[in-house]
């Protein structure tokens, strides 16, 4: 069975995932400024759609999204202008954990502009911190 067949059987087939790509965790991407290079929606058994993101700074890797980032992926795929910005390398985000009013922790994101980067001192992703080689 080919890699594509296995991924399709598991419900995670996406052209963004290539053989040998690493699955990123939230710890790998949290609080780093990352340029989004690809978004996709995949069907999962029991959970409906799940977003999938790839990043310029972390080649050969992908990140499965929670609800908020899945909504972002859906928005990009339904908006040609937004998708054009993404394809041009203009979409930068910071993924982070936060708590709900009831105390539950969840993962969300914010778009990062050059102004925000200068004002808040965000740092670019340091791929040397990842637990695997990216190239």
Coordinates of N, CA and C in Angstrom, one line a residue:
X1 N 0.8 -1.2 0.0 CA 0.0 0.0 0.0 C 0.9 1.2 0.0
X2 N 0.6 2.2 -0.9 CA 1.4 3.4 -0.9 C 1.1 4.3 0.2
X3 N 2.0 5.3 0.4 CA 1.8 6.3 1.5 C 0.5 7.0 1.3
X4 N 0.2 7.4 0.0 CA -1.1 8.1 -0.2 C -2.3 7.2 0.2
X5 N -2.2 5.9 -0.1 CA -3.3 5.0 0.2 C -3.5 4.9 1.7
X6 N -2.4 4.8 2.4 CA -2.4 4.8 3.9 C -3.1 6.0 4.5
X7 N -2.6 7.2 4.0 CA -3.1 8.5 4.5 C -4.6 8.6 4.2
X8 N -5.0 8.1 3.0 CA -6.4 8.2 2.6 C -7.3 7.3 3.5
X9 N -6.8 6.1 3.7 CA -7.5 5.2 4.6 C -7.7 5.7 6.0
X10 N -6.7 6.4 6.5 CA -6.8 7.0 7.8 C -7.6 8.3 7.8
X11 N -8.0 8.8 6.7 CA -8.8 10.0 6.6 C -7.9 11.3 6.7
X12 N -6.6 11.2 6.4 CA -5.8 12.4 6.5 C -5.1 12.7 5.2
X13 N -5.6 12.3 4.1 CA -5.0 12.5 2.8 C -4.9 14.0 2.6
X14 N -3.8 14.5 2.3 CA -3.6 15.9 1.9 C -2.4 16.0 1.0
X15 N -2.4 16.8 0.0 CA -1.2 17.0 -0.9 C -0.1 17.8 -0.1
X16 N -0.4 18.4 1.0 CA 0.6 19.1 1.8 C 1.5 18.1 2.5
X17 N 1.0 16.9 2.8 CA 1.8 15.9 3.6 C 2.6 15.1 2.6
X18 N 3.9 15.1 2.7 CA 4.8 14.3 1.8 C 5.4 13.2 2.7
X19 N 5.8 12.1 2.0 CA 6.5 11.0 2.8 C 7.7 11.6 3.5
X20 N 7.9 11.2 4.7 CA 9.0 11.7 5.5 C 8.7 13.0 6.3
X21 N 7.6 13.7 6.0 CA 7.3 14.9 6.7 C 7.0 14.6 8.2
X22 N 7.4 15.5 9.1 CA 7.2 15.3 10.5 C 5.9 16.0 11.0
X23 N 5.3 15.4 11.9 CA 4.1 16.1 12.5 C 4.6 17.0 13.7
X24 N 4.2 18.2 13.6 CA 4.6 19.2 14.6 C 3.6 19.1 15.8
X25 N 4.1 19.4 17.0 CA 3.2 19.5 18.1 C 3.0 21.0 18.4
X26 N 2.1 21.3 19.3 CA 1.9 22.7 19.7 C 3.2 23.3 20.4
X27 N 3.8 22.4 21.1 CA 5.1 22.8 21.8 C 6.1 23.3 20.7
X28 N 6.1 22.6 19.5 CA 7.0 23.0 18.5 C 6.8 24.4 17.9
X29 N 5.5 24.8 17.9 CA 5.2 26.0 17.2 C 4.7 27.2 18.1
X30 N 4.5 26.9 19.3 CA 3.9 27.9 20.3 C 4.8 29.1 20.4
X31 N 4.2 30.3 20.4 CA 4.8 31.6 20.6 C 6.0 31.9 19.6
X32 N 5.9 31.3 18.4 CA 6.9 31.6 17.4 C 6.1 32.3 16.2
X33 N 6.8 33.2 15.6 CA 6.2 33.8 14.4 C 6.5 32.9 13.2
X34 N 5.4 32.5 12.6 CA 5.6 31.5 11.5 C 4.9 32.0 10.3
X35 N 5.5 31.8 9.1 CA 4.8 32.2 7.8 C 4.1 30.9 7.3
X36 N 2.8 31.1 7.1 CA 2.0 30.0 6.6 C 2.2 29.8 5.1
X37 N 2.6 28.6 4.7 CA 2.8 28.4 3.3 C 1.7 27.5 2.6
X38 N 0.9 26.8 3.5 CA -0.1 26.0 2.9 C -1.2 25.7 4.0
X39 N -2.4 25.6 3.6 CA -3.5 25.2 4.4 C -4.4 24.2 3.7
X40 N -5.0 23.3 4.4 CA -5.9 22.3 3.8 C -6.9 21.9 4.9
X41 N -7.9 21.3 4.5 CA -8.9 20.7 5.4 C -8.9 19.2 5.1
X42 N -8.9 18.4 6.1 CA -8.9 16.9 5.9 C -10.1 16.4 6.7
X43 N -10.7 15.3 6.3 CA -11.7 14.6 7.0 C -11.1 13.6 8.0
X44 N -11.7 13.6 9.2 CA -11.2 12.7 10.2 C -12.4 11.9 10.7
X45 N -12.1 10.7 11.0 CA -13.2 9.8 11.5 C -13.6 10.3 12.9
X46 N -14.9 10.6 13.0 CA -15.4 11.0 14.3 C -15.3 12.5 14.7
X47 N -14.3 13.2 14.1 CA -14.1 14.6 14.4 C -14.5 15.6 13.3
X48 N -15.0 15.1 12.2 CA -15.3 16.0 11.1 C -14.1 16.5 10.4
X49 N -14.0 17.8 10.1 CA -12.9 18.4 9.4 C -11.8 18.8 10.4
X50 N -10.6 18.7 9.9 CA -9.4 19.2 10.7 C -8.6 20.0 9.8
X51 N -8.1 21.1 10.2 CA -7.2 22.0 9.5 C -5.8 21.4 9.5
X52 N -5.0 21.7 8.5 CA -3.6 21.3 8.4 C -2.9 22.5 7.8
X53 N -1.7 22.8 8.5 CA -0.9 24.0 8.1 C 0.5 23.6 7.9
X54 N 1.2 24.2 6.9 CA 2.6 24.1 6.7 C 3.2 25.4 6.8
X55 N 4.5 25.5 7.2 CA 5.2 26.7 7.5 C 6.5 26.8 6.7
X56 N 6.8 28.1 6.3 CA 8.0 28.3 5.6 C 9.3 28.0 6.5
X57 N 9.2 28.4 7.7 CA 10.3 28.3 8.6 C 10.6 26.8 9.0
X58 N 9.7 25.9 8.9 CA 9.8 24.5 9.3 C 9.5 23.7 8.1
X59 N 10.4 23.5 7.1 CA 10.1 22.7 5.9 C 10.0 21.2 6.3
X60 N 9.3 20.5 5.5 CA 9.2 19.0 5.7 C 8.5 18.7 7.0
X61 N 7.5 19.5 7.4 CA 6.7 19.3 8.6 C 5.3 19.9 8.4
X62 N 4.4 19.4 9.2 CA 3.0 19.9 9.1 C 2.4 20.0 10.5
X63 N 1.3 20.7 10.7 CA 0.7 20.9 12.0 C -0.8 20.7 11.8
X64 N -1.3 19.7 12.6 CA -2.8 19.5 12.6 C -3.4 20.5 13.6
X65 N -4.5 21.1 13.1 CA -5.1 22.3 13.9 C -6.2 21.9 14.8
X66 N -6.4 22.7 15.8 CA -7.6 22.6 16.6 C -8.7 23.5 16.0
X67 N -9.7 23.7 16.7 CA -10.9 24.4 16.2 C -10.6 25.8 15.6
X68 N -9.9 26.7 16.3 CA -9.7 28.0 15.8 C -8.8 28.1 14.6
X69 N -7.8 27.3 14.5 CA -6.9 27.2 13.3 C -7.6 26.5 12.2
X70 N -8.5 25.5 12.5 CA -9.3 24.9 11.4 C -10.2 25.9 10.8
X71 N -10.8 26.8 11.6 CA -11.7 27.9 11.1 C -10.9 28.8 10.2
X72 N -9.6 29.1 10.6 CA -8.8 30.0 9.8 C -8.5 29.3 8.4
X73 N -8.2 28.0 8.5 CA -7.9 27.3 7.2 C -9.2 27.4 6.3
X74 N -10.3 27.1 6.9 CA -11.6 27.2 6.1 C -11.8 28.6 5.5
X75 N -11.5 29.6 6.3 CA -11.6 31.0 5.8 C -10.7 31.3 4.6
X76 N -9.5 30.8 4.7 CA -8.5 31.0 3.6 C -9.0 30.3 2.4
X77 N -9.4 29.1 2.5 CA -9.8 28.3 1.4 C -11.1 28.8 0.7
X78 N -11.8 29.6 1.4 CA -13.1 30.2 0.9 C -12.9 31.6 0.4
X79 N -11.7 32.2 0.4 CA -11.5 33.6 0.1 C -10.3 33.7 -0.8
X80 N -10.5 34.0 -2.1 CA -9.4 34.0 -3.1 C -8.4 35.0 -2.7
X81 N -8.8 36.2 -2.3 CA -7.8 37.2 -1.9 C -6.9 36.8 -0.7
X82 N -7.5 36.2 0.3 CA -6.8 35.7 1.4 C -5.8 34.6 1.0
X83 N -6.3 33.7 0.1 CA -5.5 32.6 -0.3 C -4.3 33.1 -1.2
X84 N -4.5 34.2 -1.9 CA -3.5 34.9 -2.7 C -2.4 35.4 -1.8
X85 N -2.8 36.1 -0.7 CA -1.9 36.6 0.3 C -1.1 35.5 0.9
X86 N -1.7 34.4 1.2 CA -1.0 33.2 1.8 C 0.0 32.7 0.8
X87 N -0.4 32.5 -0.4 CA 0.5 32.0 -1.5 C 1.7 32.9 -1.7
X88 N 1.5 34.2 -1.4 CA 2.6 35.2 -1.6 C 3.5 35.3 -0.4
X89 N 3.2 34.5 0.6 CA 4.0 34.5 1.9 C 3.8 35.7 2.8
X90 N 2.5 36.2 2.7 CA 2.2 37.4 3.5 C 1.5 37.1 4.8
X91 N 1.2 35.8 5.1 CA 0.4 35.5 6.2 C 1.3 34.9 7.3
X92 N 1.5 35.7 8.4 CA 2.3 35.3 9.5 C 1.4 35.2 10.7
X93 N 1.6 34.1 11.5 CA 0.8 33.9 12.7 C 1.7 33.6 13.9
X94 N 1.1 33.7 15.0 CA 1.7 33.2 16.3 C 0.6 32.4 16.9
X95 N 1.0 31.1 17.2 CA 0.1 30.2 17.8 C 0.4 30.1 19.3
X96 N -0.6 30.2 20.1 CA -0.4 30.2 21.6 C -1.5 29.5 22.3
X97 N -1.3 29.1 23.6 CA -2.3 28.5 24.4 C -2.9 29.7 25.3
X98 N -4.2 29.5 25.6 CA -4.9 30.4 26.5 C -5.9 29.6 27.3
X99 N -6.5 30.3 28.2 CA -7.6 29.6 29.0 C -8.9 30.3 28.8
X100 N -9.9 29.4 28.8 CA -11.3 29.9 28.7 C -11.8 30.4 30.0
X101 N -12.9 31.0 30.1 CA -13.5 31.5 31.3 C -13.7 30.4 32.3
X102 N -13.9 29.2 31.9 CA -14.1 28.1 32.8 C -12.8 27.4 33.2
X103 N -11.7 27.9 32.7 CA -10.4 27.4 33.0 C -9.8 26.3 32.1
X104 N -10.5 26.0 31.0 CA -10.0 25.0 30.1 C -8.9 25.6 29.2
X105 N -7.9 24.9 28.9 CA -6.8 25.4 28.1 C -7.1 25.0 26.6
X106 N -6.9 26.0 25.7 CA -7.1 25.7 24.3 C -6.0 26.5 23.5
X107 N -5.9 26.1 22.3 CA -4.9 26.7 21.4 C -5.6 27.6 20.4
X108 N -5.0 28.8 20.3 CA -5.6 29.8 19.4 C -4.4 30.4 18.6
X109 N -4.7 31.5 17.9 CA -3.6 32.2 17.1 C -4.0 33.6 17.0
X110 N -3.0 34.4 16.5 CA -3.2 35.7 16.1 C -2.3 36.0 14.9
X111 N -2.8 36.9 14.0 CA -2.1 37.3 12.9 C -1.0 38.3 13.4
X112 N 0.2 38.2 12.8 CA 1.3 39.0 13.2 C 1.6 40.0 12.0
X113 N 1.6 41.2 12.3 CA 2.0 42.2 11.3 C 3.4 42.7 11.7
X114 N 4.0 43.4 10.8 CA 5.3 44.0 11.1 C 5.3 44.9 12.3
X115 N 4.2 45.7 12.4 CA 4.0 46.6 13.5 C 3.9 45.9 14.8
X116 N 3.1 44.8 14.9 CA 3.0 44.0 16.1 C 4.4 43.4 16.5
X117 N 5.1 43.0 15.4 CA 6.4 42.3 15.7 C 7.3 43.3 16.3
X118 N 7.3 44.6 15.9 CA 8.2 45.6 16.4 C 7.7 46.1 17.8
X119 N 6.4 46.2 18.0 CA 5.9 46.7 19.3 C 5.9 45.7 20.4
X120 N 5.8 44.4 20.1 CA 5.7 43.4 21.1 C 6.9 42.5 21.2
X121 N 7.9 42.7 20.3 CA 9.1 41.9 20.4 C 9.0 40.5 20.2
X122 N 8.0 40.0 19.3 CA 7.9 38.6 19.0 C 9.2 38.2 18.3
X123 N 9.5 36.9 18.5 CA 10.7 36.4 17.8 C 10.4 35.4 16.7
X124 N 11.2 35.4 15.7 CA 10.9 34.4 14.6 C 11.2 33.0 15.2
X125 N 10.6 32.1 14.5 CA 10.8 30.7 14.9 C 12.2 30.3 14.8
X126 N 12.7 29.6 15.8 CA 14.0 29.0 15.8 C 14.0 27.5 15.6
X127 N 14.2 27.1 14.3 CA 14.0 25.7 14.0 C 15.1 24.8 14.7
X128 N 16.1 25.4 15.3 CA 17.1 24.6 16.0 C 16.5 24.1 17.3
X129 N 15.4 24.7 17.8 CA 14.8 24.2 19.0 C 13.9 23.0 18.8
X130 N 13.6 22.6 17.6 CA 12.8 21.5 17.3 C 13.5 20.2 17.7
X131 N 12.7 19.2 18.0 CA 13.3 17.9 18.4 C 13.7 17.0 17.2
X132 N 13.6 17.5 16.0 CA 14.0 16.8 14.8 C 14.7 17.7 13.8
X133 N 15.4 17.2 12.9 CA 16.0 18.0 11.8 C 15.0 18.4 10.8
X134 N 15.0 19.6 10.3 CA 14.0 20.0 9.3 C 14.5 20.0 7.9
X135 N 15.7 19.8 7.6 CA 16.2 19.8 6.3 C 17.1 18.6 6.0

